[in-house]
Amino acid sequence: MLNIHKVAEEAGVSVATVSRVINNQGTVAKKTQEKVEKVISRLNYEPNMLGRNLRNSESRLIMVLVPTISNPFYAQIVQGIEDIVRKENYNVFLCTTDSEPEREKVFLDYVRQKLTDGVIFMDPAVEVEMLQDLANRYPVIQCCEYNEDLNIPYISIDDTQASYKAVKHLITMGHEKIAIINSDETFQYARNRKKGYLKALEEYGLPIKDEWILKNSELNFEAGQNSMRKLLRADDKPTAIFAVSDILAIGALKRMNEEGLQAPEDIAVVGFDNIPFASMTNPALTTIAQPMYEIGSQAAKMLFQKINTPDEPVSSTLLDNELIIRESTLG
Amino acid sequence: MLNIHKVAEEAGVSVATVSRVINNQGTVAKKTQEKVEKVISRLNYEPNMLGRNLRNSESRLIMVLVPTISNPFYAQIVQGIEDIVRKENYNVFLCTTDSEPEREKVFLDYVRQKLTDGVIFMDPAVEVEMLQDLANRYPVIQCCEYNEDLNIPYISIDDTQASYKAVKHLITMGHEKIAIINSDETFQYARNRKKGYLKALEEYGLPIKDEWILKNSELNFEAGQNSMRKLLRADDKPTAIFAVSDILAIGALKRMNEEGLQAPEDIAVVGFDNIPFASMTNPALTTIAQPMYEIGSQAAKMLFQKINTPDEPVSSTLLDNELIIRESTLG
DNA sequence: ATAATTGATGTAACGGTTTACATAAATTAA
DNA sequence: TTAATTTATGTAAACCGTTACATCAATTAT
């Protein structure tokens, strides 16, 4: 086994001296230092991180829990996280949970088990008590999806206000029959976006119909296509659609295209997130831009607050969002 | 500190007994077991993974190094990896390198430092000697991007043959002026795809022009758009384009769209990868489908071969690929 | 020349877990 | 009843690195 003892032995010094050289604390005589360094590079020695972290009870590792990486939405957020984390000389381990509680649990245990120093959690599906319990003892930040009943700092946007804005835009464009393609309402964001949708319709006295309110348990193109298929078969066809995710909106646009329909002439479509691909579609997609990078970097900053001053409370934030108007709603 | 000693003390047993209960080895008397379990759940104890892994010199953790998660191409591969890895009762840590050698190095050190049991490496930019050295001592698999001069197992596709197929398709459709939008030729795949492109042109005696051969250091929509802008300004405009990535192809399509041009009528476009978005564009994109899920799951299987039988050689594989013909080339 | 200070290095405990081996108690065999 | 075996539990070393404290040598001060 190649370890610090072996190096010490080869160099004819004690392990303490080797350790001092590795963590260059400057208290080692020059020639001893050189001697040790020579042995280290000759043997190709790397300190074992388990031993080191165990001793230091610190890993300088952050875990980021995402449901999936197939939605580019997360890519930008992770970029924001990475940039801050690296600046602090930490590194990021990204873990995908598929929103499965058991998988989330396994990864969260890594925090309890001291493998990582903290966690940024998007889209938690795990039981709330267990999450709260974890957050009481370790640094945890909720990012994007959150539960405000918990005493865990979160960073997100005001989904209700954002979707209200999106739907109001459709109303301003003259639409009166507006459908929503939503995801699973177990998610807070889905409930909030529906709330904003309903609020806008009520405010303008527009009809609310069950057949215009669709839910999807999966969030992918196919779900968007399926939802659009259903809407095109509705007794009373909507003239505009608000999809709570660009992915769903793009699937919907595709379905229209397959049926020979045009956006916005036949049906206008608004998405949500402003993933890079949203501007690449034809027609380009009107959408709510979340400040993804900013969300990520803020989340990381909040996490470091918790790590560095565990006893001081970290305040939660809702960031601004922006309606990006493109061809899919512009007559 | 809450540790196994504390639990042992509270339960009035030795640490060995607690350890046996945790790893339920069945050699503990029923009532002792219950007593210990009660204490464990009362104190909310979780074994420290650093201590455990240090002792066992095993982490049951796999590191996957990707340049970025913003290209959905990687999402599918990672899915393939995850499914196998979980089946083996391991977990995946995903790390993004931005193809920066220093970042790659930091993560690779985690393997040396025993934090993870192996690595699947896509798109290595790190110095080859260091990678080879790592692979000599730890389980490493090259995935997608690879260097065949190294003695490190790889899984990928035959890029030369695939791009030859793509370009031949364009030729079959009657095109004689065919451009390539490539990425950085420091990458093996980029060199191979160019090779296939040239081979097809040569075989059919078609012209090869410098102004039809474009390179991009970044691989994103903007790069695709920029390349297309250049091609549209060429003295001799191509009638067909082979892009070595769907992302580039989609950017190129967008640029055409902005200029009021249609694919394939004005210029035909072929992409590479068959990311989910590729079928969502309008027109839908003709592309080379890489068996992404399969690549990922194979990579994981190969890694476990290395982990479980370190001394037996693992053979490298090139998987089949398929040309998916869609609207962007179909007159 | 002696005492006091500085500098370089070593010793050993500690962080948390697992497990070979030892021991004690309980059971079975003779 | 005694010896042999089985079962349950405990002791202590091992995994690897860090660091407070101790030690010794060398330098500086008096």
mmCIF file of N, CA and C in Angstrom, chain A residues 49-164:
data_model
loop_
_atom_site.group_PDB
_atom_site.id
_atom_site.type_symbol
_atom_site.label_atom_id
_atom_site.label_comp_id
_atom_site.label_asym_id
_atom_site.label_seq_id
_atom_site.Cartn_x
_atom_site.Cartn_y
_atom_site.Cartn_z
ATOM 1 N N MET A 49 -7.841 10.732 0.096
ATOM 2 C CA MET A 49 -8.776 11.765 0.497
ATOM 3 C C MET A 49 -9.691 11.316 1.623
ATOM 4 N N LEU A 50 -9.904 10.019 1.695
ATOM 5 C CA LEU A 50 -10.788 9.520 2.751
ATOM 6 C C LEU A 50 -10.138 9.775 4.105
ATOM 7 N N GLY A 51 -8.884 9.395 4.202
ATOM 8 C CA GLY A 51 -8.157 9.624 5.446
ATOM 9 C C GLY A 51 -8.126 11.103 5.794
ATOM 10 N N ARG A 52 -7.815 11.890 4.793
ATOM 11 C CA ARG A 52 -7.707 13.335 5.014
ATOM 12 C C ARG A 52 -9.044 13.940 5.431
ATOM 13 N N ASN A 53 -10.089 13.622 4.666
ATOM 14 C CA ASN A 53 -11.396 14.193 4.979
ATOM 15 C C ASN A 53 -11.906 13.703 6.327
ATOM 16 N N LEU A 54 -11.605 12.454 6.605
ATOM 17 C CA LEU A 54 -12.033 11.893 7.878
ATOM 18 C C LEU A 54 -11.419 12.698 9.021
ATOM 19 N N ARG A 55 -10.139 12.941 8.889
ATOM 20 C CA ARG A 55 -9.424 13.694 9.916
ATOM 21 C C ARG A 55 -9.921 15.152 9.991
ATOM 22 N N ASN A 56 -10.103 15.761 8.822
ATOM 23 C CA ASN A 56 -10.461 17.185 8.798
ATOM 24 C C ASN A 56 -11.964 17.438 8.922
ATOM 25 N N SER A 57 -12.727 16.405 8.885
ATOM 26 C CA SER A 57 -14.192 16.480 8.706
ATOM 27 C C SER A 57 -14.596 17.638 7.801
ATOM 28 N N GLU A 58 -14.096 17.543 6.611
ATOM 29 C CA GLU A 58 -14.425 18.504 5.557
ATOM 30 C C GLU A 58 -14.053 17.846 4.233
ATOM 31 N N SER A 59 -14.902 18.024 3.233
ATOM 32 C CA SER A 59 -14.617 17.358 1.958
ATOM 33 C C SER A 59 -14.383 18.359 0.824
ATOM 34 N N ARG A 60 -14.795 19.592 1.040
ATOM 35 C CA ARG A 60 -14.771 20.601 -0.022
ATOM 36 C C ARG A 60 -15.466 20.086 -1.285
ATOM 37 N N LEU A 61 -16.564 19.406 -1.032
ATOM 38 C CA LEU A 61 -17.367 18.853 -2.116
ATOM 39 C C LEU A 61 -18.821 19.256 -1.890
ATOM 40 N N ILE A 62 -19.460 19.684 -2.965
ATOM 41 C CA ILE A 62 -20.872 20.060 -2.887
ATOM 42 C C ILE A 62 -21.670 19.111 -3.764
ATOM 43 N N MET A 63 -22.779 18.664 -3.260
ATOM 44 C CA MET A 63 -23.622 17.789 -4.062
ATOM 45 C C MET A 63 -24.780 18.591 -4.622
ATOM 46 N N VAL A 64 -25.044 18.415 -5.893
ATOM 47 C CA VAL A 64 -26.192 19.071 -6.517
ATOM 48 C C VAL A 64 -27.144 17.981 -6.993
ATOM 49 N N LEU A 65 -28.338 18.018 -6.481
ATOM 50 C CA LEU A 65 -29.328 16.992 -6.830
ATOM 51 C C LEU A 65 -30.298 17.538 -7.866
ATOM 52 N N VAL A 66 -30.253 16.962 -9.049
ATOM 53 C CA VAL A 66 -31.197 17.361 -10.097
ATOM 54 C C VAL A 66 -32.038 16.150 -10.489
ATOM 55 N N PRO A 67 -33.264 16.375 -10.918
ATOM 56 C CA PRO A 67 -34.091 15.239 -11.326
ATOM 57 C C PRO A 67 -33.507 14.566 -12.570
ATOM 58 N N THR A 68 -33.015 15.374 -13.491
ATOM 59 C CA THR A 68 -32.519 14.831 -14.745
ATOM 60 C C THR A 68 -31.604 15.859 -15.403
ATOM 61 N N ILE A 69 -30.729 15.406 -16.271
ATOM 62 C CA ILE A 69 -29.949 16.394 -17.007
ATOM 63 C C ILE A 69 -30.453 16.514 -18.434
ATOM 64 N N SER A 70 -31.567 15.850 -18.727
ATOM 65 C CA SER A 70 -32.034 15.906 -20.112
ATOM 66 C C SER A 70 -32.771 17.208 -20.414
ATOM 67 N N ASN A 71 -33.174 17.903 -19.382
ATOM 68 C CA ASN A 71 -33.754 19.220 -19.597
ATOM 69 C C ASN A 71 -32.649 20.281 -19.470
ATOM 70 N N PRO A 72 -32.349 20.965 -20.582
ATOM 71 C CA PRO A 72 -31.240 21.931 -20.583
ATOM 72 C C PRO A 72 -31.429 23.047 -19.559
ATOM 73 N N PHE A 73 -32.640 23.176 -19.083
ATOM 74 C CA PHE A 73 -32.921 24.131 -18.016
ATOM 75 C C PHE A 73 -31.906 23.974 -16.887
ATOM 76 N N TYR A 74 -31.652 22.747 -16.498
ATOM 77 C CA TYR A 74 -30.748 22.516 -15.379
ATOM 78 C C TYR A 74 -29.296 22.825 -15.716
ATOM 79 N N ALA A 75 -28.960 22.720 -16.985
ATOM 80 C CA ALA A 75 -27.574 22.942 -17.381
ATOM 81 C C ALA A 75 -27.119 24.348 -17.001
ATOM 82 N N GLN A 76 -27.981 25.307 -17.261
ATOM 83 C CA GLN A 76 -27.604 26.692 -16.988
ATOM 84 C C GLN A 76 -27.516 26.958 -15.493
ATOM 85 N N ILE A 77 -28.432 26.385 -14.758
ATOM 86 C CA ILE A 77 -28.405 26.571 -13.311
ATOM 87 C C ILE A 77 -27.126 25.971 -12.749
ATOM 88 N N VAL A 78 -26.813 24.780 -13.206
ATOM 89 C CA VAL A 78 -25.605 24.116 -12.720
ATOM 90 C C VAL A 78 -24.375 24.949 -13.066
ATOM 91 N N GLN A 79 -24.403 25.581 -14.226
ATOM 92 C CA GLN A 79 -23.276 26.438 -14.586
ATOM 93 C C GLN A 79 -23.097 27.560 -13.561
ATOM 94 N N GLY A 80 -24.206 28.143 -13.167
ATOM 95 C CA GLY A 80 -24.153 29.197 -12.150
ATOM 96 C C GLY A 80 -23.606 28.679 -10.831
ATOM 97 N N ILE A 81 -24.026 27.506 -10.466
ATOM 98 C CA ILE A 81 -23.549 26.891 -9.225
ATOM 99 C C ILE A 81 -22.037 26.645 -9.318
ATOM 100 N N GLU A 82 -21.650 26.000 -10.396
ATOM 101 C CA GLU A 82 -20.241 25.633 -10.597
ATOM 102 C C GLU A 82 -19.319 26.836 -10.438
ATOM 103 N N ASP A 83 -19.688 27.923 -11.074
ATOM 104 C CA ASP A 83 -18.796 29.074 -11.075
ATOM 105 C C ASP A 83 -18.524 29.594 -9.661
ATOM 106 N N ILE A 84 -19.554 29.619 -8.845
ATOM 107 C CA ILE A 84 -19.356 30.068 -7.466
ATOM 108 C C ILE A 84 -18.581 29.018 -6.666
ATOM 109 N N VAL A 85 -18.972 27.799 -6.825
ATOM 110 C CA VAL A 85 -18.367 26.722 -6.042
ATOM 111 C C VAL A 85 -16.868 26.628 -6.309
ATOM 112 N N ARG A 86 -16.499 26.748 -7.568
ATOM 113 C CA ARG A 86 -15.080 26.669 -7.903
ATOM 114 C C ARG A 86 -14.315 27.840 -7.323
ATOM 115 N N LYS A 87 -14.965 28.993 -7.315
ATOM 116 C CA LYS A 87 -14.308 30.178 -6.766
ATOM 117 C C LYS A 87 -13.969 29.948 -5.295
ATOM 118 N N GLU A 88 -14.758 29.146 -4.624
ATOM 119 C CA GLU A 88 -14.533 28.859 -3.205
ATOM 120 C C GLU A 88 -13.608 27.660 -3.019
ATOM 121 N N ASN A 89 -13.077 27.180 -4.161
ATOM 122 C CA ASN A 89 -12.172 26.045 -4.085
ATOM 123 C C ASN A 89 -12.843 24.748 -3.655
ATOM 124 N N TYR A 90 -14.080 24.647 -4.008
ATOM 125 C CA TYR A 90 -14.824 23.406 -3.799
ATOM 126 C C TYR A 90 -15.063 22.778 -5.166
ATOM 127 N N ASN A 91 -15.625 21.589 -5.178
ATOM 128 C CA ASN A 91 -16.042 20.996 -6.432
ATOM 129 C C ASN A 91 -17.461 20.454 -6.333
ATOM 130 N N VAL A 92 -18.064 20.294 -7.496
ATOM 131 C CA VAL A 92 -19.468 19.877 -7.560
ATOM 132 C C VAL A 92 -19.585 18.432 -8.014
ATOM 133 N N PHE A 93 -20.365 17.676 -7.289
ATOM 134 C CA PHE A 93 -20.816 16.371 -7.761
ATOM 135 C C PHE A 93 -22.288 16.498 -8.102
ATOM 136 N N LEU A 94 -22.598 16.143 -9.329
ATOM 137 C CA LEU A 94 -23.963 16.256 -9.799
ATOM 138 C C LEU A 94 -24.603 14.881 -9.689
ATOM 139 N N CYS A 95 -25.798 14.822 -9.124
ATOM 140 C CA CYS A 95 -26.462 13.534 -8.983
ATOM 141 C C CYS A 95 -27.870 13.616 -9.524
ATOM 142 N N THR A 96 -28.251 12.637 -10.316
ATOM 143 C CA THR A 96 -29.594 12.646 -10.890
ATOM 144 C C THR A 96 -30.496 11.707 -10.111
ATOM 145 N N THR A 97 -31.667 12.211 -9.801
ATOM 146 C CA THR A 97 -32.566 11.460 -8.913
ATOM 147 C C THR A 97 -33.782 10.892 -9.636
ATOM 148 N N ASP A 98 -34.045 11.354 -10.873
ATOM 149 C CA ASP A 98 -35.287 10.989 -11.561
ATOM 150 C C ASP A 98 -36.505 11.296 -10.695
ATOM 151 N N SER A 99 -36.339 12.208 -9.761
ATOM 152 C CA SER A 99 -37.418 12.540 -8.812
ATOM 153 C C SER A 99 -37.910 11.331 -8.030
ATOM 154 N N GLU A 100 -37.060 10.325 -7.895
ATOM 155 C CA GLU A 100 -37.452 9.160 -7.102
ATOM 156 C C GLU A 100 -37.010 9.345 -5.649
ATOM 157 N N PRO A 101 -37.949 9.288 -4.723
ATOM 158 C CA PRO A 101 -37.613 9.501 -3.314
ATOM 159 C C PRO A 101 -36.490 8.601 -2.810
ATOM 160 N N GLU A 102 -36.488 7.337 -3.208
ATOM 161 C CA GLU A 102 -35.438 6.441 -2.696
ATOM 162 C C GLU A 102 -34.057 6.882 -3.158
ATOM 163 N N ARG A 103 -34.001 7.328 -4.411
ATOM 164 C CA ARG A 103 -32.698 7.769 -4.918
ATOM 165 C C ARG A 103 -32.255 9.054 -4.214
ATOM 166 N N GLU A 104 -33.202 9.925 -4.019
ATOM 167 C CA GLU A 104 -32.878 11.165 -3.300
ATOM 168 C C GLU A 104 -32.323 10.832 -1.924
ATOM 169 N N LYS A 105 -32.960 9.891 -1.297
ATOM 170 C CA LYS A 105 -32.577 9.504 0.062
ATOM 171 C C LYS A 105 -31.140 8.997 0.106
ATOM 172 N N VAL A 106 -30.821 8.150 -0.836
ATOM 173 C CA VAL A 106 -29.457 7.609 -0.898
ATOM 174 C C VAL A 106 -28.441 8.739 -1.009
ATOM 175 N N PHE A 107 -28.720 9.676 -1.880
ATOM 176 C CA PHE A 107 -27.766 10.767 -2.069
ATOM 177 C C PHE A 107 -27.720 11.679 -0.852
ATOM 178 N N LEU A 108 -28.875 11.949 -0.285
ATOM 179 C CA LEU A 108 -28.881 12.817 0.888
ATOM 180 C C LEU A 108 -28.086 12.185 2.021
ATOM 181 N N ASP A 109 -28.140 10.869 2.078
ATOM 182 C CA ASP A 109 -27.366 10.194 3.114
ATOM 183 C C ASP A 109 -25.876 10.484 2.983
ATOM 184 N N TYR A 110 -25.437 10.766 1.758
ATOM 185 C CA TYR A 110 -24.028 11.079 1.570
ATOM 186 C C TYR A 110 -23.633 12.338 2.350
ATOM 187 N N VAL A 111 -24.587 13.207 2.570
ATOM 188 C CA VAL A 111 -24.292 14.408 3.358
ATOM 189 C C VAL A 111 -24.162 14.018 4.822
ATOM 190 N N ARG A 112 -25.117 13.261 5.296
ATOM 191 C CA ARG A 112 -25.051 12.756 6.669
ATOM 192 C C ARG A 112 -23.770 11.967 6.894
ATOM 193 N N GLN A 113 -23.374 11.267 5.868
ATOM 194 C CA GLN A 113 -22.216 10.387 6.006
ATOM 195 C C GLN A 113 -20.911 11.120 5.742
ATOM 196 N N LYS A 114 -21.008 12.421 5.667
ATOM 197 C CA LYS A 114 -19.827 13.284 5.593
ATOM 198 C C LYS A 114 -19.037 13.187 4.284
ATOM 199 N N LEU A 115 -19.703 12.670 3.268
ATOM 200 C CA LEU A 115 -19.008 12.554 1.998
ATOM 201 C C LEU A 115 -18.972 13.895 1.279
ATOM 202 N N THR A 116 -19.988 14.701 1.515
ATOM 203 C CA THR A 116 -20.013 16.046 0.938
ATOM 204 C C THR A 116 -20.403 17.042 2.028
ATOM 205 N N ASP A 117 -20.048 18.297 1.788
ATOM 206 C CA ASP A 117 -20.249 19.308 2.833
ATOM 207 C C ASP A 117 -21.605 20.001 2.773
ATOM 208 N N GLY A 118 -22.332 19.761 1.702
ATOM 209 C CA GLY A 118 -23.626 20.427 1.605
ATOM 210 C C GLY A 118 -24.336 20.013 0.344
ATOM 211 N N VAL A 119 -25.591 20.438 0.241
ATOM 212 C CA VAL A 119 -26.373 19.975 -0.883
ATOM 213 C C VAL A 119 -27.283 21.077 -1.409
ATOM 214 N N ILE A 120 -27.338 21.175 -2.726
ATOM 215 C CA ILE A 120 -28.317 22.055 -3.372
ATOM 216 C C ILE A 120 -29.331 21.140 -4.042
ATOM 217 N N PHE A 121 -30.556 21.361 -3.681
ATOM 218 C CA PHE A 121 -31.599 20.385 -3.989
ATOM 219 C C PHE A 121 -32.628 21.014 -4.915
ATOM 220 N N MET A 122 -32.728 20.522 -6.142
ATOM 221 C CA MET A 122 -33.814 20.979 -6.990
ATOM 222 C C MET A 122 -34.821 19.838 -6.986
ATOM 223 N N ASP A 123 -36.102 20.202 -6.949
ATOM 224 C CA ASP A 123 -37.100 19.195 -7.224
ATOM 225 C C ASP A 123 -37.124 18.048 -6.222
ATOM 226 N N PRO A 124 -37.256 18.346 -4.943
ATOM 227 C CA PRO A 124 -37.283 17.275 -3.939
ATOM 228 C C PRO A 124 -38.614 16.532 -3.952
ATOM 229 N N ALA A 125 -38.550 15.241 -3.915
ATOM 230 C CA ALA A 125 -39.756 14.417 -3.851
ATOM 231 C C ALA A 125 -39.765 13.624 -2.553
ATOM 232 N N VAL A 126 -38.677 13.694 -1.850
ATOM 233 C CA VAL A 126 -38.485 12.957 -0.609
ATOM 234 C C VAL A 126 -39.475 13.476 0.463
ATOM 235 N N GLU A 127 -39.717 12.658 1.480
ATOM 236 C CA GLU A 127 -40.638 13.119 2.525
ATOM 237 C C GLU A 127 -40.102 14.387 3.195
ATOM 238 N N VAL A 128 -41.015 15.283 3.498
ATOM 239 C CA VAL A 128 -40.593 16.580 4.015
ATOM 240 C C VAL A 128 -39.904 16.506 5.369
ATOM 241 N N GLU A 129 -40.376 15.612 6.239
ATOM 242 C CA GLU A 129 -39.770 15.575 7.583
ATOM 243 C C GLU A 129 -38.297 15.207 7.474
ATOM 244 N N MET A 130 -38.032 14.238 6.591
ATOM 245 C CA MET A 130 -36.644 13.777 6.462
ATOM 246 C C MET A 130 -35.764 14.888 5.892
ATOM 247 N N LEU A 131 -36.325 15.655 4.976
ATOM 248 C CA LEU A 131 -35.561 16.752 4.394
ATOM 249 C C LEU A 131 -35.310 17.842 5.442
ATOM 250 N N GLN A 132 -36.357 18.143 6.195
ATOM 251 C CA GLN A 132 -36.213 19.153 7.250
ATOM 252 C C GLN A 132 -35.184 18.703 8.284
ATOM 253 N N ASP A 133 -35.261 17.444 8.617
ATOM 254 C CA ASP A 133 -34.326 16.900 9.594
ATOM 255 C C ASP A 133 -32.885 17.022 9.094
ATOM 256 N N LEU A 134 -32.695 16.710 7.823
ATOM 257 C CA LEU A 134 -31.360 16.851 7.245
ATOM 258 C C LEU A 134 -30.906 18.305 7.297
ATOM 259 N N ALA A 135 -31.810 19.193 6.887
ATOM 260 C CA ALA A 135 -31.467 20.616 6.815
ATOM 261 C C ALA A 135 -31.185 21.201 8.200
ATOM 262 N N ASN A 136 -31.779 20.616 9.225
ATOM 263 C CA ASN A 136 -31.505 21.099 10.572
ATOM 264 C C ASN A 136 -30.069 20.832 10.986
ATOM 265 N N ARG A 137 -29.503 19.812 10.390
ATOM 266 C CA ARG A 137 -28.178 19.417 10.832
ATOM 267 C C ARG A 137 -27.069 19.665 9.813
ATOM 268 N N TYR A 138 -27.446 19.842 8.554
ATOM 269 C CA TYR A 138 -26.433 20.042 7.518
ATOM 270 C C TYR A 138 -26.869 21.150 6.558
ATOM 271 N N PRO A 139 -25.901 21.704 5.824
ATOM 272 C CA PRO A 139 -26.246 22.772 4.885
ATOM 273 C C PRO A 139 -27.057 22.248 3.690
ATOM 274 N N VAL A 140 -28.266 22.761 3.562
ATOM 275 C CA VAL A 140 -29.159 22.366 2.463
ATOM 276 C C VAL A 140 -29.821 23.627 1.907
ATOM 277 N N ILE A 141 -29.864 23.733 0.595
ATOM 278 C CA ILE A 141 -30.574 24.839 -0.050
ATOM 279 C C ILE A 141 -31.571 24.253 -1.040
ATOM 280 N N GLN A 142 -32.771 24.789 -1.035
ATOM 281 C CA GLN A 142 -33.751 24.407 -2.044
ATOM 282 C C GLN A 142 -33.595 25.336 -3.235
ATOM 283 N N CYS A 143 -33.628 24.785 -4.409
ATOM 284 C CA CYS A 143 -33.379 25.587 -5.607
ATOM 285 C C CYS A 143 -34.461 25.307 -6.640
ATOM 286 N N CYS A 144 -35.137 26.351 -7.094
ATOM 287 C CA CYS A 144 -36.226 26.262 -8.062
ATOM 288 C C CYS A 144 -37.481 25.691 -7.417
ATOM 289 N N GLU A 145 -37.533 24.410 -7.277
ATOM 290 C CA GLU A 145 -38.681 23.803 -6.613
ATOM 291 C C GLU A 145 -38.444 23.890 -5.112
ATOM 292 N N TYR A 146 -39.462 24.311 -4.377
ATOM 293 C CA TYR A 146 -39.256 24.451 -2.933
ATOM 294 C C TYR A 146 -40.573 24.300 -2.188
ATOM 295 N N ASN A 147 -40.424 24.135 -0.902
ATOM 296 C CA ASN A 147 -41.572 24.015 -0.026
ATOM 297 C C ASN A 147 -41.422 25.114 1.018
ATOM 298 N N GLU A 148 -42.303 26.094 0.978
ATOM 299 C CA GLU A 148 -42.067 27.228 1.883
ATOM 300 C C GLU A 148 -42.490 26.942 3.314
ATOM 301 N N ASP A 149 -43.166 25.840 3.518
ATOM 302 C CA ASP A 149 -43.516 25.476 4.896
ATOM 303 C C ASP A 149 -42.294 24.981 5.663
ATOM 304 N N LEU A 150 -41.300 24.550 4.934
ATOM 305 C CA LEU A 150 -40.098 24.053 5.599
ATOM 306 C C LEU A 150 -39.194 25.223 5.981
ATOM 307 N N ASN A 151 -38.417 24.978 6.980
ATOM 308 C CA ASN A 151 -37.457 25.983 7.403
ATOM 309 C C ASN A 151 -36.109 25.720 6.715
ATOM 310 N N ILE A 152 -36.153 25.798 5.401
ATOM 311 C CA ILE A 152 -34.951 25.560 4.591
ATOM 312 C C ILE A 152 -34.859 26.689 3.569
ATOM 313 N N PRO A 153 -33.729 27.373 3.517
ATOM 314 C CA PRO A 153 -33.604 28.503 2.585
ATOM 315 C C PRO A 153 -33.862 28.063 1.149
ATOM 316 N N TYR A 154 -34.509 28.919 0.394
ATOM 317 C CA TYR A 154 -34.755 28.574 -1.009
ATOM 318 C C TYR A 154 -34.475 29.757 -1.912
ATOM 319 N N ILE A 155 -34.220 29.421 -3.161
ATOM 320 C CA ILE A 155 -34.055 30.441 -4.196
ATOM 321 C C ILE A 155 -34.873 29.987 -5.387
ATOM 322 N N SER A 156 -35.698 30.889 -5.909
ATOM 323 C CA SER A 156 -36.556 30.501 -7.017
ATOM 324 C C SER A 156 -37.107 31.760 -7.663
ATOM 325 N N ILE A 157 -38.166 31.614 -8.420
ATOM 326 C CA ILE A 157 -38.861 32.786 -8.953
ATOM 327 C C ILE A 157 -40.300 32.729 -8.465
ATOM 328 N N ASP A 158 -41.015 33.807 -8.649
ATOM 329 C CA ASP A 158 -42.427 33.843 -8.284
ATOM 330 C C ASP A 158 -43.225 33.225 -9.429
ATOM 331 N N ASP A 159 -43.493 31.953 -9.313
ATOM 332 C CA ASP A 159 -44.128 31.226 -10.414
ATOM 333 C C ASP A 159 -45.532 31.735 -10.721
ATOM 334 N N THR A 160 -46.252 32.072 -9.673
ATOM 335 C CA THR A 160 -47.627 32.528 -9.870
ATOM 336 C C THR A 160 -47.637 33.819 -10.697
ATOM 337 N N GLN A 161 -46.799 34.735 -10.300
ATOM 338 C CA GLN A 161 -46.734 36.019 -10.991
ATOM 339 C C GLN A 161 -46.225 35.829 -12.423
ATOM 340 N N ALA A 162 -45.252 34.937 -12.588
ATOM 341 C CA ALA A 162 -44.682 34.705 -13.922
ATOM 342 C C ALA A 162 -45.723 34.126 -14.871
ATOM 343 N N SER A 163 -46.467 33.150 -14.392
ATOM 344 C CA SER A 163 -47.431 32.529 -15.309
ATOM 345 C C SER A 163 -48.600 33.488 -15.549
ATOM 346 N N TYR A 164 -48.916 34.270 -14.535
ATOM 347 C CA TYR A 164 -49.937 35.307 -14.730
ATOM 348 C C TYR A 164 -49.520 36.226 -15.870
#
